[in-house]
JSON list of C-alpha atoms in Angstrom, two decimals:
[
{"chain": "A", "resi": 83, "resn": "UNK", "atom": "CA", "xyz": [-5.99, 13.59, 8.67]},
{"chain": "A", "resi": 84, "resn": "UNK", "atom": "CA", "xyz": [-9.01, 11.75, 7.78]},
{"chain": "A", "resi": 85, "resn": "UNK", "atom": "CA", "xyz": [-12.56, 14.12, 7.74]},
{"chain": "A", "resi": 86, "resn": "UNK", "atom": "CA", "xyz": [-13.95, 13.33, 10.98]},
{"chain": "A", "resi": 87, "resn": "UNK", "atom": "CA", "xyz": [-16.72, 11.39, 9.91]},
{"chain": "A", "resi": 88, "resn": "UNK", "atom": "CA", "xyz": [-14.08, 8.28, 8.44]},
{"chain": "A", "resi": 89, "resn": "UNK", "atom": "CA", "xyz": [-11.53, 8.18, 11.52]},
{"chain": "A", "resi": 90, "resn": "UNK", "atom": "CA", "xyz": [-13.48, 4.90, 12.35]},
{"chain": "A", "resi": 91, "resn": "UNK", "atom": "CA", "xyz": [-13.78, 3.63, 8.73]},
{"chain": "A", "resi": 92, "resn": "UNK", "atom": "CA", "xyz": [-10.78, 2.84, 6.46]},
{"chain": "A", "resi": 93, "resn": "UNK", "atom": "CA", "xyz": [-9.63, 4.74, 3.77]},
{"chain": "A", "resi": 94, "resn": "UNK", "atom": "CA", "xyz": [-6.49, 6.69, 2.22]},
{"chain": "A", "resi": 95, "resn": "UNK", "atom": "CA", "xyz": [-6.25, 9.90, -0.11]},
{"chain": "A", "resi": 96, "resn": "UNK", "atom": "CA", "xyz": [-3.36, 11.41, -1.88]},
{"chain": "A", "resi": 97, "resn": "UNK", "atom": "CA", "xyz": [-1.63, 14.28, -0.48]},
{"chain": "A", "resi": 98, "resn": "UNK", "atom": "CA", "xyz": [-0.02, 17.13, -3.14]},
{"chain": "A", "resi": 99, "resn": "UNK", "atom": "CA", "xyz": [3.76, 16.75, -2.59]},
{"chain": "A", "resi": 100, "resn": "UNK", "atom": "CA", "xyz": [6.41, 18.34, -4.90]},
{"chain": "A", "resi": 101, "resn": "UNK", "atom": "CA", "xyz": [7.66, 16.02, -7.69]},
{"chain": "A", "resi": 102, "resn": "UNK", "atom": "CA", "xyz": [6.44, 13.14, -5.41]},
{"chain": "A", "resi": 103, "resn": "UNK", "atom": "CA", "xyz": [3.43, 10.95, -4.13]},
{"chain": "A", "resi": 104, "resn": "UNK", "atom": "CA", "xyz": [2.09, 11.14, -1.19]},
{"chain": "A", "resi": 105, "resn": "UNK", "atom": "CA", "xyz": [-0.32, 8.81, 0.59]},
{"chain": "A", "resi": 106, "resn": "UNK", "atom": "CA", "xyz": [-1.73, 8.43, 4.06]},
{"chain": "A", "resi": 107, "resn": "UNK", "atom": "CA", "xyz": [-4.21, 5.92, 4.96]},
{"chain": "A", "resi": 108, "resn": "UNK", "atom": "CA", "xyz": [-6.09, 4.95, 7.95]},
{"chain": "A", "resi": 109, "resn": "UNK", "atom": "CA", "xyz": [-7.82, 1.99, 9.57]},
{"chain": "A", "resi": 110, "resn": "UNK", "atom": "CA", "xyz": [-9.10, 0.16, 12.24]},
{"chain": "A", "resi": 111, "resn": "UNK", "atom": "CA", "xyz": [-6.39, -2.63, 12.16]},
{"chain": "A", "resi": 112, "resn": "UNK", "atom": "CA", "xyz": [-2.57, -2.60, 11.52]},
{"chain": "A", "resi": 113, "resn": "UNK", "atom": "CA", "xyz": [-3.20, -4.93, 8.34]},
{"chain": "A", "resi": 114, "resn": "UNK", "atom": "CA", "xyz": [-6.12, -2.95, 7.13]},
{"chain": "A", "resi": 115, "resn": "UNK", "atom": "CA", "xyz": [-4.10, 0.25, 7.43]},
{"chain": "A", "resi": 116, "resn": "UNK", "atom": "CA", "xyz": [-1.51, -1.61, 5.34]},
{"chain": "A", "resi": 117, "resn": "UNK", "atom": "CA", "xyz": [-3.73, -2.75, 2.82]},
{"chain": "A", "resi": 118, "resn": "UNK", "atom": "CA", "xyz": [-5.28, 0.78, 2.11]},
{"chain": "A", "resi": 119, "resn": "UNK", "atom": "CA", "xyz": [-1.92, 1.88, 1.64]},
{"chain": "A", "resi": 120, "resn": "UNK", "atom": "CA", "xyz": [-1.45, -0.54, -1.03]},
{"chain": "A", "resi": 121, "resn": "UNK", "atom": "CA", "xyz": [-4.50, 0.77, -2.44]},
{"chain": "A", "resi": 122, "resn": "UNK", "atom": "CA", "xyz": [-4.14, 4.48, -2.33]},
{"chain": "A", "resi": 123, "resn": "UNK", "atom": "CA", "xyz": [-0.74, 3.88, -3.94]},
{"chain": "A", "resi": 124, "resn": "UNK", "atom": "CA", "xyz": [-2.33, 1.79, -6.76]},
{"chain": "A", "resi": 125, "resn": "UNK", "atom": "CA", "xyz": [-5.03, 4.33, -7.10]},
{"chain": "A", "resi": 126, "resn": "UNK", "atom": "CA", "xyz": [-2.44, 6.92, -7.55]},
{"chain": "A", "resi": 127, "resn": "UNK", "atom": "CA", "xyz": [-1.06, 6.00, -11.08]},
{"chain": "A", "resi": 128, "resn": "UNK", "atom": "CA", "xyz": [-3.72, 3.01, -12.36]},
{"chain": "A", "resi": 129, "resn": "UNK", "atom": "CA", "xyz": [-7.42, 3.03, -13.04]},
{"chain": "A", "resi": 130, "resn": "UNK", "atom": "CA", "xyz": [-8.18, 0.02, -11.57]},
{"chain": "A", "resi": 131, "resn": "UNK", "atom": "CA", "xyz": [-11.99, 0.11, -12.54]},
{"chain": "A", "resi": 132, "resn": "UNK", "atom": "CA", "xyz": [-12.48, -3.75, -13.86]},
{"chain": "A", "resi": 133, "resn": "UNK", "atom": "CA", "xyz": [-9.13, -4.90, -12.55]},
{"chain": "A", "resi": 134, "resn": "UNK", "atom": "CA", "xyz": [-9.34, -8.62, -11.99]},
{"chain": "A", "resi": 135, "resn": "UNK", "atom": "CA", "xyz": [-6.78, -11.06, -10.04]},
{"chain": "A", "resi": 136, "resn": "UNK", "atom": "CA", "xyz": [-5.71, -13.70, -12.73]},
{"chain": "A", "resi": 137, "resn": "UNK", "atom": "CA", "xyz": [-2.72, -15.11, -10.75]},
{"chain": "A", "resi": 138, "resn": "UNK", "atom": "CA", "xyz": [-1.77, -14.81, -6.52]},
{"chain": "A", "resi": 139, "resn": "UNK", "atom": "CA", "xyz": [1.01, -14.48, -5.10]},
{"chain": "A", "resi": 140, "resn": "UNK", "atom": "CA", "xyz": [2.16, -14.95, -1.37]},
{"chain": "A", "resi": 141, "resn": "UNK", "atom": "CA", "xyz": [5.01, -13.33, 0.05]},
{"chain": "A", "resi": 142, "resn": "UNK", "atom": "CA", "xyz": [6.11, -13.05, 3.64]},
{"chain": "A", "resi": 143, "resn": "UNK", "atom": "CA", "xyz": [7.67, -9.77, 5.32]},
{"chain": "A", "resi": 144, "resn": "UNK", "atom": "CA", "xyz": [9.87, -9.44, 7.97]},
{"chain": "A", "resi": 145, "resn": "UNK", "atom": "CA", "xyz": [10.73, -6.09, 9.67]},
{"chain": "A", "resi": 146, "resn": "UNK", "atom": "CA", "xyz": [12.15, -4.83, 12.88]},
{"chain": "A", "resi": 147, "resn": "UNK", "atom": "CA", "xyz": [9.78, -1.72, 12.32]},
{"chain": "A", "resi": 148, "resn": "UNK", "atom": "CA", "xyz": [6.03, -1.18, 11.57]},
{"chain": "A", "resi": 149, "resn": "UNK", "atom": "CA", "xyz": [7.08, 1.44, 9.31]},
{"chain": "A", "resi": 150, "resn": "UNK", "atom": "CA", "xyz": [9.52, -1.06, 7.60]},
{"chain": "A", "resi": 151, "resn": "UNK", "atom": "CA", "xyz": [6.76, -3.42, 7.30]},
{"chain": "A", "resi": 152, "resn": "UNK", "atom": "CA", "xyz": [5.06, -0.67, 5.02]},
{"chain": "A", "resi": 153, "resn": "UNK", "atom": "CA", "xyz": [8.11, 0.16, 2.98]},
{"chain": "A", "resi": 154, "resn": "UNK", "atom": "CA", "xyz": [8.97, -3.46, 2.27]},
{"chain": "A", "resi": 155, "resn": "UNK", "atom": "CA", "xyz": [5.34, -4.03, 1.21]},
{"chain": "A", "resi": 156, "resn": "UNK", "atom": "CA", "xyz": [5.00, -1.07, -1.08]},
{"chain": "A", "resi": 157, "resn": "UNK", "atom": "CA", "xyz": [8.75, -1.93, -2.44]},
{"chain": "A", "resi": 158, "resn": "UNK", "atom": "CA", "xyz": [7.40, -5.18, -3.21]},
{"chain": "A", "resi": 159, "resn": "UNK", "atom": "CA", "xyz": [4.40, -3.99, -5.00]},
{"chain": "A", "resi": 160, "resn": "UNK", "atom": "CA", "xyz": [6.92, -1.84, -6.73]},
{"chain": "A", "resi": 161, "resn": "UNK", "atom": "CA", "xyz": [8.96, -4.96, -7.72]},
{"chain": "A", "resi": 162, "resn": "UNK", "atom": "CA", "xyz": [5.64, -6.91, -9.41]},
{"chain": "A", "resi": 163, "resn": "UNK", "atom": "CA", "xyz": [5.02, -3.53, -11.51]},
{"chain": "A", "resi": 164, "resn": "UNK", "atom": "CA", "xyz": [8.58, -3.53, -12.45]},
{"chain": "A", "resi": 165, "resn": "UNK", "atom": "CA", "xyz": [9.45, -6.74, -13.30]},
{"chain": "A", "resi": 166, "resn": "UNK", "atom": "CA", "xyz": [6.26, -8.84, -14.40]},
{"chain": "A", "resi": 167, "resn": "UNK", "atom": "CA", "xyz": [3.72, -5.90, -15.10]},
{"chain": "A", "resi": 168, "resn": "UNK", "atom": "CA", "xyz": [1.31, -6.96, -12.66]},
{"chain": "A", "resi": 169, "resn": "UNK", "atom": "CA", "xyz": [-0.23, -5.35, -9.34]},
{"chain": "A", "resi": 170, "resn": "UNK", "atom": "CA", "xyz": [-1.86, -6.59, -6.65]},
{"chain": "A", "resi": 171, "resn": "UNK", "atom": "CA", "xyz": [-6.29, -5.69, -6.90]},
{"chain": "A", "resi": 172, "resn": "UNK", "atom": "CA", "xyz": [-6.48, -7.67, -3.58]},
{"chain": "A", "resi": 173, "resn": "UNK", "atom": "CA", "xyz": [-4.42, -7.72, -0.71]},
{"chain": "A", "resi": 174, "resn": "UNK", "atom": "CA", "xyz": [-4.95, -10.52, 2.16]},
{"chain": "A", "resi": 175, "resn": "UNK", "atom": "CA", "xyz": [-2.64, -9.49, 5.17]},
{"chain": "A", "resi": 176, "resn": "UNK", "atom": "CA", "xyz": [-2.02, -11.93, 8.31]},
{"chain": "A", "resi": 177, "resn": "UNK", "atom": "CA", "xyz": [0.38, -11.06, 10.56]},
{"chain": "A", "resi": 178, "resn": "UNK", "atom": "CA", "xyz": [3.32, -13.61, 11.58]},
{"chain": "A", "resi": 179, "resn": "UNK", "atom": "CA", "xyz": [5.96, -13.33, 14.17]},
{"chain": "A", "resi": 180, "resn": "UNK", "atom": "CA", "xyz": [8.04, -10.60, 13.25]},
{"chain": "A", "resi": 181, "resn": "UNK", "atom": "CA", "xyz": [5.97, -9.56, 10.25]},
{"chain": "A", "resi": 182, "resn": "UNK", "atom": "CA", "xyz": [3.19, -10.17, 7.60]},
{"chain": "A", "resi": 183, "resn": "UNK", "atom": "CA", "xyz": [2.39, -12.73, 5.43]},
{"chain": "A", "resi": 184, "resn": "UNK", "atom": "CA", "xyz": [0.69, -11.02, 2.15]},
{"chain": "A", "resi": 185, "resn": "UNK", "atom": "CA", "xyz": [-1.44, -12.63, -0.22]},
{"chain": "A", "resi": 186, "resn": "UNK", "atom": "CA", "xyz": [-1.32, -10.96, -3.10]},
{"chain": "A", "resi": 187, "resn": "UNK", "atom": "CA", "xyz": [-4.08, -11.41, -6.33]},
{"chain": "A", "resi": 188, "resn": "UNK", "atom": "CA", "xyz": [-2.54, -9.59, -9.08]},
{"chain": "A", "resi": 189, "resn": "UNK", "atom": "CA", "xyz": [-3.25, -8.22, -12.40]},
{"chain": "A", "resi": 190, "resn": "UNK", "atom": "CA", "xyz": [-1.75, -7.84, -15.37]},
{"chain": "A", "resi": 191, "resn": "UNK", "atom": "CA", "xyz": [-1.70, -3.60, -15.82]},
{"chain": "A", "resi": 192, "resn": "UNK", "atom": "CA", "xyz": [-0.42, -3.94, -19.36]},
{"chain": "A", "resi": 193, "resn": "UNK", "atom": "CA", "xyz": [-4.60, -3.36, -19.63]},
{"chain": "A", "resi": 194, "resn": "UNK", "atom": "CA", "xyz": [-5.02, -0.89, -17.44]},
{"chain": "A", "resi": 195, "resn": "UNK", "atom": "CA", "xyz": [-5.23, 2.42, -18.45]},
{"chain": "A", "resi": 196, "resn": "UNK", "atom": "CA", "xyz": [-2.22, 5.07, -16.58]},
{"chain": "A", "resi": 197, "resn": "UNK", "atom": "CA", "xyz": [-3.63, 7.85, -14.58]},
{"chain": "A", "resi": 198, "resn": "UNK", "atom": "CA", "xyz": [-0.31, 8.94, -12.96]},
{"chain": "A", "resi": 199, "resn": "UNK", "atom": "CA", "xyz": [3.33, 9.03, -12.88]},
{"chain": "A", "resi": 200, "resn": "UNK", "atom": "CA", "xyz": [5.08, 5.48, -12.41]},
{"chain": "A", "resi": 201, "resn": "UNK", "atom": "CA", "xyz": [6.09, 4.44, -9.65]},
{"chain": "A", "resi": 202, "resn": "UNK", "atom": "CA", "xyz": [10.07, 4.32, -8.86]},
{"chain": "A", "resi": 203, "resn": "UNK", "atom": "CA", "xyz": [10.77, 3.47, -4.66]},
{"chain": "A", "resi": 204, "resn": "UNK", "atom": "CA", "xyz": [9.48, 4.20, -1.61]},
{"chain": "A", "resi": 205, "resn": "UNK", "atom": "CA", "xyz": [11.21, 6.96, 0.49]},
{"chain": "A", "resi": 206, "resn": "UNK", "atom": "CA", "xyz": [11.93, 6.75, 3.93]},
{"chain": "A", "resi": 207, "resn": "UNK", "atom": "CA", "xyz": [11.54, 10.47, 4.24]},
{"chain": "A", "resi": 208, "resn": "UNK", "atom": "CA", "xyz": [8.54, 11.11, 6.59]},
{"chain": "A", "resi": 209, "resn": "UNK", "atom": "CA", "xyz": [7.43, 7.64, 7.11]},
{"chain": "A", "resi": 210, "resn": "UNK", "atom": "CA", "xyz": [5.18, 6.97, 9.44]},
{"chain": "A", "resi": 211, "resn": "UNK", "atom": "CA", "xyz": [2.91, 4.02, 10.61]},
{"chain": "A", "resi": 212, "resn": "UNK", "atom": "CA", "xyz": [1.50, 3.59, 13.95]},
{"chain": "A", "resi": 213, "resn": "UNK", "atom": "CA", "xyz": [-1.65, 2.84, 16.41]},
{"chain": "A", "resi": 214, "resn": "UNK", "atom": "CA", "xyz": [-3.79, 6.17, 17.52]},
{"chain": "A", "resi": 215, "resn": "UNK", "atom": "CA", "xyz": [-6.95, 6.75, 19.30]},
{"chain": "A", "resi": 216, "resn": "UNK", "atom": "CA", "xyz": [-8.74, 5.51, 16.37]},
{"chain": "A", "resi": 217, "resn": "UNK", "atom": "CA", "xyz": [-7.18, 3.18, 15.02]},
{"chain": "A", "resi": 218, "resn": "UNK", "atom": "CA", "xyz": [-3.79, 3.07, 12.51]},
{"chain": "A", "resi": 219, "resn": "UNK", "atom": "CA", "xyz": [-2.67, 5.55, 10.53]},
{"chain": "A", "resi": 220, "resn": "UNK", "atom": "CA", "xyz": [-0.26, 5.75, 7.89]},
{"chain": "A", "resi": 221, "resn": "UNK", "atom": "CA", "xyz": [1.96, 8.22, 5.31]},
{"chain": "A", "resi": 222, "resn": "UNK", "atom": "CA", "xyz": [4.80, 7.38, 2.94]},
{"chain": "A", "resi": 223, "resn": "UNK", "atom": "CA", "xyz": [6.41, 9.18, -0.04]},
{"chain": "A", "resi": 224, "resn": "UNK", "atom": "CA", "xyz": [7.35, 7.78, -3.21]},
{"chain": "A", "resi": 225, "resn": "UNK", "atom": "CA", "xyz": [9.14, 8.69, -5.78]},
{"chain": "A", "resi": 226, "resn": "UNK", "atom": "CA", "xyz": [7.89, 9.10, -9.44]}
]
């Protein structure tokens, strides 16, 4: 959890997991929560100090699950890294009947200097994304 004093703010923070990453994050709103997942994950493996958006990109989600909202949205940050060497240093989320419609400004990480493992898939191992007293919460695993 959060320290008390940020269960109203939004935020995320790595947790130590064996051979993995781990990442909860919180917020106020379903799409913020979402967001500072994205972020948190980032965080994890990229300095992003200076990062600027040279190109967006807008994607829309569909899932039968909040938590498969999440996963989809992290496996598609996963797919930019892969295949065009670019992640997102701004994420717009709206949701949409049966999902989210992400707008994505990306940057190209071929100049961003690597603070962590790289990032392979998203786990469905201990997934979780909901509403609480406070707002949303989420964790996910990835693998590295």
């Amino acid at each position: 959890m959060p320290p008390q004093d940020a269960t109203r703010r939004a935020g995320y923070r790595g947790v130590p997991h064996t051979a993995d990453l781990r990442v909860e994050a919180w917020a106020p709103t379903r799409e913020e929560c979402l967001a500072q997942a994205v972020r948190g994950v980032l965080a994890s493996c990229l300095d992003l100090t200076g990062a600027a958006g040279v190109r967006r990109r807008e994607v829309v989600l569909r899932a039968d699950t909040d938590e498969d909202l999440l996963a989809d949205l992290l496996d598609e940050v996963i797919y930019w890294l892969d295949t065009a060497d670019e992640i997102p240093v701004e994420v717009e989320l709206t949701a949409v009947p049966g999902g989210l419609r992400a707008g994505l400004h990306m940057a190209d990480t071929r100049s961003l200097p690597a603070t962590g493992a790289a990032l392979k898939a998203v786990t469905l191992h201990d997934l979780r994304f909901g509403p609480g007293p406070d707002g949303w919460r989420c964790a996910v695993t990835l693998d590295v």
